[in-house]
Short mmCIF file of C-alpha atoms and ligand atoms in Angstrom, two decimals:
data_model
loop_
_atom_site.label_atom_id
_atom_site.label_comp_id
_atom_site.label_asym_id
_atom_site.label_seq_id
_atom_site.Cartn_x
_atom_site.Cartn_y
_atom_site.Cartn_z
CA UNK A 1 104.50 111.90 89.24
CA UNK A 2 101.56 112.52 91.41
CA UNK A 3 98.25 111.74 89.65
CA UNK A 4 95.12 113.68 89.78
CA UNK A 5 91.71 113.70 88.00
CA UNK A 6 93.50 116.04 85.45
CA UNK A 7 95.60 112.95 84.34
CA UNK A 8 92.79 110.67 84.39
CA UNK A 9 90.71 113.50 82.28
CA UNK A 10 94.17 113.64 79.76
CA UNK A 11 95.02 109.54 79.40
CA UNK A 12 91.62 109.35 77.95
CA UNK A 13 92.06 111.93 75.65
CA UNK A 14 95.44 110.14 74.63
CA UNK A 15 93.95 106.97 74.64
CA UNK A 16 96.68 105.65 77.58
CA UNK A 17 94.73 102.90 79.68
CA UNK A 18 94.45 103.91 83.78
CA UNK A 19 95.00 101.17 86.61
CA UNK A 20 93.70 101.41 90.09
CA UNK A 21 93.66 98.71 92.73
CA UNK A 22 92.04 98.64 96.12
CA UNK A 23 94.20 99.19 99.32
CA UNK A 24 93.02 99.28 102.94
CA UNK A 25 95.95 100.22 105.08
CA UNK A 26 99.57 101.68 104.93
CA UNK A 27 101.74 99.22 104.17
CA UNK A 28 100.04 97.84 101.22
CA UNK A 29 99.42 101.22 99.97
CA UNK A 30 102.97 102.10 99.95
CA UNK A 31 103.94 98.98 97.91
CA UNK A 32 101.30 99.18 95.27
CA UNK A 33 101.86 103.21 95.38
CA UNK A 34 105.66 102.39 94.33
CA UNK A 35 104.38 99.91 91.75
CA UNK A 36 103.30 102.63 89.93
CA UNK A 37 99.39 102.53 89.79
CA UNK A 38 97.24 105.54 88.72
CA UNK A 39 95.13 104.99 91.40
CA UNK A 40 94.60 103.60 94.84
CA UNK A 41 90.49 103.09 96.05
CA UNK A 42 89.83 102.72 99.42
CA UNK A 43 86.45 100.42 98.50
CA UNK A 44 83.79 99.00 101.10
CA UNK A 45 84.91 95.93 99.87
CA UNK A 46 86.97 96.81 102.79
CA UNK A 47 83.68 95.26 104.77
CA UNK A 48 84.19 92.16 103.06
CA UNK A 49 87.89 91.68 102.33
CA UNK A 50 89.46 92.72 105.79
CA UNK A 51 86.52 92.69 108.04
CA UNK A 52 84.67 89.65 107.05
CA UNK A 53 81.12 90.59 106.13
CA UNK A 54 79.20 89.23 103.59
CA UNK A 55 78.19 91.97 101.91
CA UNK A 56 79.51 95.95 101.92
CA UNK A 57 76.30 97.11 104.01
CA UNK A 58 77.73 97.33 107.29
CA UNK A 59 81.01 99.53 106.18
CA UNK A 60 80.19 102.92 108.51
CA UNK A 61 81.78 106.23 107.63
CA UNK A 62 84.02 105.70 110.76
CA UNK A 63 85.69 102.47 109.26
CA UNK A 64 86.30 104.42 105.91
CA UNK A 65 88.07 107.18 107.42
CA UNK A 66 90.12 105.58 109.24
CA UNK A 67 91.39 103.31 106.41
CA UNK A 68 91.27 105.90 103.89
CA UNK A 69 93.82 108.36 105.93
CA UNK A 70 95.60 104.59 106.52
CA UNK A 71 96.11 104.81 102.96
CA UNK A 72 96.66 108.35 102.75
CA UNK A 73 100.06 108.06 104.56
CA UNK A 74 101.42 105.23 102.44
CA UNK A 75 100.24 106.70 98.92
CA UNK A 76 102.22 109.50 97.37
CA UNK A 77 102.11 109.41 93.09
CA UNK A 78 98.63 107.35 93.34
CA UNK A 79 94.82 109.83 93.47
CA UNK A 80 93.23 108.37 96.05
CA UNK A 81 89.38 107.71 95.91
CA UNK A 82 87.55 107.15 99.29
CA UNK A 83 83.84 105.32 99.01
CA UNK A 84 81.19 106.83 100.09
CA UNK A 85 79.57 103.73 102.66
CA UNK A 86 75.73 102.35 102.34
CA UNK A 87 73.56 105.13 103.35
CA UNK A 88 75.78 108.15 103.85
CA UNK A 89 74.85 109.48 100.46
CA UNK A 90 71.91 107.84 99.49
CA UNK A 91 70.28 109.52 102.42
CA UNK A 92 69.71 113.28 101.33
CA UNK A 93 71.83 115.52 99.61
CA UNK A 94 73.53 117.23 102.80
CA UNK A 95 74.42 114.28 104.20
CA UNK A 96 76.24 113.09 100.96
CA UNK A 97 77.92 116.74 101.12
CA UNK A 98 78.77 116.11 105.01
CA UNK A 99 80.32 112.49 104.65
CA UNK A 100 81.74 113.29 101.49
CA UNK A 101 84.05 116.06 103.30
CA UNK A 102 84.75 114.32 106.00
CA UNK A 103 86.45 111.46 103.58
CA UNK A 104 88.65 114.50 102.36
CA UNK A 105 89.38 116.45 105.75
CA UNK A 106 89.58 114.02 108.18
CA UNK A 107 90.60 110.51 105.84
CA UNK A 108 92.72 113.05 103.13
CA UNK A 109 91.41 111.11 99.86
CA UNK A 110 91.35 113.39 96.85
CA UNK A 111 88.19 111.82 95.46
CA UNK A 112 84.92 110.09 96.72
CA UNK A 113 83.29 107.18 94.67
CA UNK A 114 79.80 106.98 95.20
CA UNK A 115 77.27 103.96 93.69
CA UNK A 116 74.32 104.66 91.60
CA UNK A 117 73.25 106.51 88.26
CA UNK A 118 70.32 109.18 87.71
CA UNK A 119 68.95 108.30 91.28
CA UNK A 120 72.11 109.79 92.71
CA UNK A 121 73.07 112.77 89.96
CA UNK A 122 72.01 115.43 92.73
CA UNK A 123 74.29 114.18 95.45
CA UNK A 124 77.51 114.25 92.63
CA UNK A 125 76.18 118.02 91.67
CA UNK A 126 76.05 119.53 95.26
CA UNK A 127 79.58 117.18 96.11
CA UNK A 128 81.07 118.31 92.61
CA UNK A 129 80.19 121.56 93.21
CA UNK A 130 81.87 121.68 96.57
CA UNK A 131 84.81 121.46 94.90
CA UNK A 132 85.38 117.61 95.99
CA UNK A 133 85.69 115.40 92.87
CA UNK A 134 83.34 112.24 92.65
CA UNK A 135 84.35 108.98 90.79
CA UNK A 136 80.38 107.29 90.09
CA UNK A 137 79.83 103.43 90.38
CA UNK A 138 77.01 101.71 87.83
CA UNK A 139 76.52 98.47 86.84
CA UNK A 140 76.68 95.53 89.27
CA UNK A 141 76.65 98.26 92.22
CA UNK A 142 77.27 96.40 95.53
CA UNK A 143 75.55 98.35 98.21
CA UNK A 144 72.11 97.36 96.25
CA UNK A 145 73.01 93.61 96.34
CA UNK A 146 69.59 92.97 98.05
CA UNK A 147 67.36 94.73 95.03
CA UNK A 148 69.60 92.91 92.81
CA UNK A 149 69.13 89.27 94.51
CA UNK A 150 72.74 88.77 94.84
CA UNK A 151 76.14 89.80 92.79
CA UNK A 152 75.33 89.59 89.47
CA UNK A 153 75.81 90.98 85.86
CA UNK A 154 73.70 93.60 85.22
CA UNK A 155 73.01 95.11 81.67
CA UNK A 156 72.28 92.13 79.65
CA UNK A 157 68.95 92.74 78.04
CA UNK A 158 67.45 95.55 76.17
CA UNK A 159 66.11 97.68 79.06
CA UNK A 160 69.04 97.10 81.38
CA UNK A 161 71.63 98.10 79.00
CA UNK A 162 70.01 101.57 78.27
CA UNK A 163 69.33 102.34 81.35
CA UNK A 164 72.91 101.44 82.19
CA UNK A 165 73.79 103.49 79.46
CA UNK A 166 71.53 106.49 80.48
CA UNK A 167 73.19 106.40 83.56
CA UNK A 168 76.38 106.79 82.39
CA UNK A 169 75.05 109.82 80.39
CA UNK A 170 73.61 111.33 83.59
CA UNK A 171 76.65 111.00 85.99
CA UNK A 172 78.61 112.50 83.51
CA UNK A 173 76.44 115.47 82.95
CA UNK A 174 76.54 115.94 86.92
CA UNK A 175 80.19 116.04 87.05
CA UNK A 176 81.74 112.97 87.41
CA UNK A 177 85.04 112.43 86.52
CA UNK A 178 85.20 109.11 85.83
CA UNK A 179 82.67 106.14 86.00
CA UNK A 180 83.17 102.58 87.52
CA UNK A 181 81.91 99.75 85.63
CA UNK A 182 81.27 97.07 87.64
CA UNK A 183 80.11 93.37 86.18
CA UNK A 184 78.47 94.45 82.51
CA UNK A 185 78.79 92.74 79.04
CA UNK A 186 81.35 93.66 77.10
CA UNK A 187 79.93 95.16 74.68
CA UNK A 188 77.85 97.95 76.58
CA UNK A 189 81.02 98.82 78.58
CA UNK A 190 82.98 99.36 75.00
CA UNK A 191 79.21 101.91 73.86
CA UNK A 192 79.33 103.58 77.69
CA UNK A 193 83.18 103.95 76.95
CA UNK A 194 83.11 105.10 72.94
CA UNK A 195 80.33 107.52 73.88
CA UNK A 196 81.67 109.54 77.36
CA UNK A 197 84.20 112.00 77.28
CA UNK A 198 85.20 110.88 81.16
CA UNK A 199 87.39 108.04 81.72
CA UNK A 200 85.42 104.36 82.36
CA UNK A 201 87.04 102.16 84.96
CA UNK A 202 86.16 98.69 84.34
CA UNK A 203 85.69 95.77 86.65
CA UNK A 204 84.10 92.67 84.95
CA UNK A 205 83.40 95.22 82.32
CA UNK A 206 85.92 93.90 79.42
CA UNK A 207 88.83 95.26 77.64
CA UNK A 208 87.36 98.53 76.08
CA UNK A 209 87.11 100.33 78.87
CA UNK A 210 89.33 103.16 79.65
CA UNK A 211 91.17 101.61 82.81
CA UNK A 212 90.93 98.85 84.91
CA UNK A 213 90.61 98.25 88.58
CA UNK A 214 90.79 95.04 90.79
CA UNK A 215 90.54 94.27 94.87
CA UNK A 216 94.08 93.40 95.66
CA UNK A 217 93.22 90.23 98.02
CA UNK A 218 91.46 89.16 94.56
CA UNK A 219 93.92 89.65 92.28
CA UNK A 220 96.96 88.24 94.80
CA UNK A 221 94.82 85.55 95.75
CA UNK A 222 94.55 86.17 98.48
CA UNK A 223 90.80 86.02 99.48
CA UNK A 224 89.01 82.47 99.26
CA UNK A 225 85.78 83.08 100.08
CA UNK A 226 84.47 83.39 96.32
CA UNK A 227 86.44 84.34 93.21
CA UNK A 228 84.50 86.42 90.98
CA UNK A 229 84.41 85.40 87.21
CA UNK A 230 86.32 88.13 85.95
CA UNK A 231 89.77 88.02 88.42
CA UNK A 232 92.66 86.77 86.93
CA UNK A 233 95.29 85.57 89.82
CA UNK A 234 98.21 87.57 89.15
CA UNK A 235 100.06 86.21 91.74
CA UNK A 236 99.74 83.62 94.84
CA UNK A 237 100.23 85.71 97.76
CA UNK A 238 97.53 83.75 100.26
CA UNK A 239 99.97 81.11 99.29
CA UNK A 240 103.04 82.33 99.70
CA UNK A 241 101.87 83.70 103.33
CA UNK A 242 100.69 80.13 104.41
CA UNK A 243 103.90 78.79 103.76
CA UNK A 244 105.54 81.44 105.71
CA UNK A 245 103.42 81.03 108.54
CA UNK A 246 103.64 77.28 108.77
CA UNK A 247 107.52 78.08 108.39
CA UNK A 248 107.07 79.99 111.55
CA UNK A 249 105.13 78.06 113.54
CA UNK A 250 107.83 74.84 112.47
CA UNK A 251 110.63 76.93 113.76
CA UNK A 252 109.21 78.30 116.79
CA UNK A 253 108.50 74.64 117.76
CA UNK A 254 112.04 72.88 116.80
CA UNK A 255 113.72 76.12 118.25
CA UNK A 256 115.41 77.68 115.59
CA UNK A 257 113.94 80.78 116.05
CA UNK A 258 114.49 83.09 116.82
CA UNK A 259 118.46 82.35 116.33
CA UNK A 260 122.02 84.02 117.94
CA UNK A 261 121.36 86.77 114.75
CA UNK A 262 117.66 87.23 116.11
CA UNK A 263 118.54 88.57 119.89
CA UNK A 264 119.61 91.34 121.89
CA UNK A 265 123.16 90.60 124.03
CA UNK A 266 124.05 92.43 127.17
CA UNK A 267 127.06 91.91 129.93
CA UNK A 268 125.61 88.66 131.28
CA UNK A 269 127.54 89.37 134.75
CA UNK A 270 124.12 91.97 135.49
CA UNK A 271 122.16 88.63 134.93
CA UNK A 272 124.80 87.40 137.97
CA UNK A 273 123.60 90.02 140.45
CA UNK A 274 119.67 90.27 140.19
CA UNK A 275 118.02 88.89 143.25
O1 KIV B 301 84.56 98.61 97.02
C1 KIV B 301 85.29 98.36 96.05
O2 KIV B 301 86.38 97.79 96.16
C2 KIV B 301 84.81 98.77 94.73
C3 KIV B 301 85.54 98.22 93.55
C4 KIV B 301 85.25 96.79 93.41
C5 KIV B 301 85.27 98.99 92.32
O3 KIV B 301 83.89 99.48 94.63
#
């Protein structure tokens, strides 16, 4: 059953828990699309899981579109959320409007995620009101890892948590449909969550909130770079594919691939008469 922001709006009401992972190109999307997820995001940790940066800064709207309508061919039940990259929002309100339909004429997502609380409510009006709906992003936002000093958890004392929470409040009241929760306590993601009447999607945010979402490469383990404190390895993929590709290399090397079952035939009386 195709999912839209109507069943994320209804599994809160009914109190069913939403999953979205990340996915960055076809093939992946189709297999975690079968799996059954709610939810597929095309993230800018795209910049950091498949293109190697160290942070999401350099992600351009060129390198989300063309992933995003990657991912648009290979998902079919799953809503698929596009981000909105570092400084094509942040910038004024018609460029958020601009970028934001680009991500859903030329990359077909059915939602845009963009990071940031009250600083950022006009940009989710004007894009809300164009009809495009906008998944928000608080917390441990990525795209302001320099103001922040690095990845951390945000929220912990007094000030931080209600303005965390205030936030919340304030994307809601712009339109969002749902809110990302990226790297807070516990405890303020279960408030944020108890309080809004849109869906919370957690990420190092605890068990409360209303769904859950996770980079794949993380949660396959198949990035090594770092492993944030809040991925649990579900399964060892970055293993499995070394040992497949050390396989490979073995059999190239002794010859047994590829083998007779491996290989085109022909009449080899042709091979008789080239010159
Ligand atoms: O870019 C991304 O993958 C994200 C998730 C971590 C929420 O924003």
């Amino acid at each position: 059953m195709k999912n839209t922001v109507v069943t994320f709006q209804q599994a809160k009401q009914n109190n069913i828990k939403q999953t979205m992972l990340t996915a960055y190109d076809y093939s992946t999307a189709k297999l975690i699309d079968a799996a059954g997820v709610n939810a597929i995001l095309v993230g800018d940790s795209l910049g950091m899981v498949c293109l190697g940066y160290e942070d999401t800064l350099s992600v351009t709207m060129e390198d989300m579109i063309h992933h995003t309508a990657a991912v648009a061919r290979g998902a079919k039940n799953a809503l698929l959320v596009a981000d909105m990259p570092f400084m094509s929002y942040q910038t004024s309100t018609y460029d958020a409007l601009v970028n934001a339909g680009r991500l859903m004429k030329e990359g077909r997502a059915q939602a845009v995620k963009l990071e940031g609380g009250a600083a950022v409510c006009e940009q989710i009006r004007a894009i809300v009101d164009a009809s495009i709906p906008v998944c928000a992003h608080i917390g441990m936002t990525p795209q302001s890892v320099n103001a922040f000093g690095g990845f951390r958890v945000q929220g912990k004392g007094e000030a931080a948590a209600q303005k965390i929470l205030d936030d919340a409040r304030r994307v809601q009241e712009a339109g969002a449909f749902a809110v990302v929760l990226e790297c807070v306590p516990a405890p303020l993601a279960k408030k944020i969550t108890e309080e809004l009447d849109i869906p919370t999607i957690g990420i190092g945010a605890g068990p409360d909130c209303d769904g859950q979402v996770l980079v794949y490469q993380d949660m396959l383990t198949m990035f090594s770079d770092f492993t944030p404190k809040f991925v649990k390895p579900f399964a060892n993929v970055g293993e499995a594919m070394t040992a497949g590709f050390k396989a490979y290399i073995e059999e190239v090397q002794n010859g047994t691939f590829p083998a007779k079952e491996h290989t085109f035939k022909m009449d080899e009386s042709i091979i008789d008469k080239l010159y």
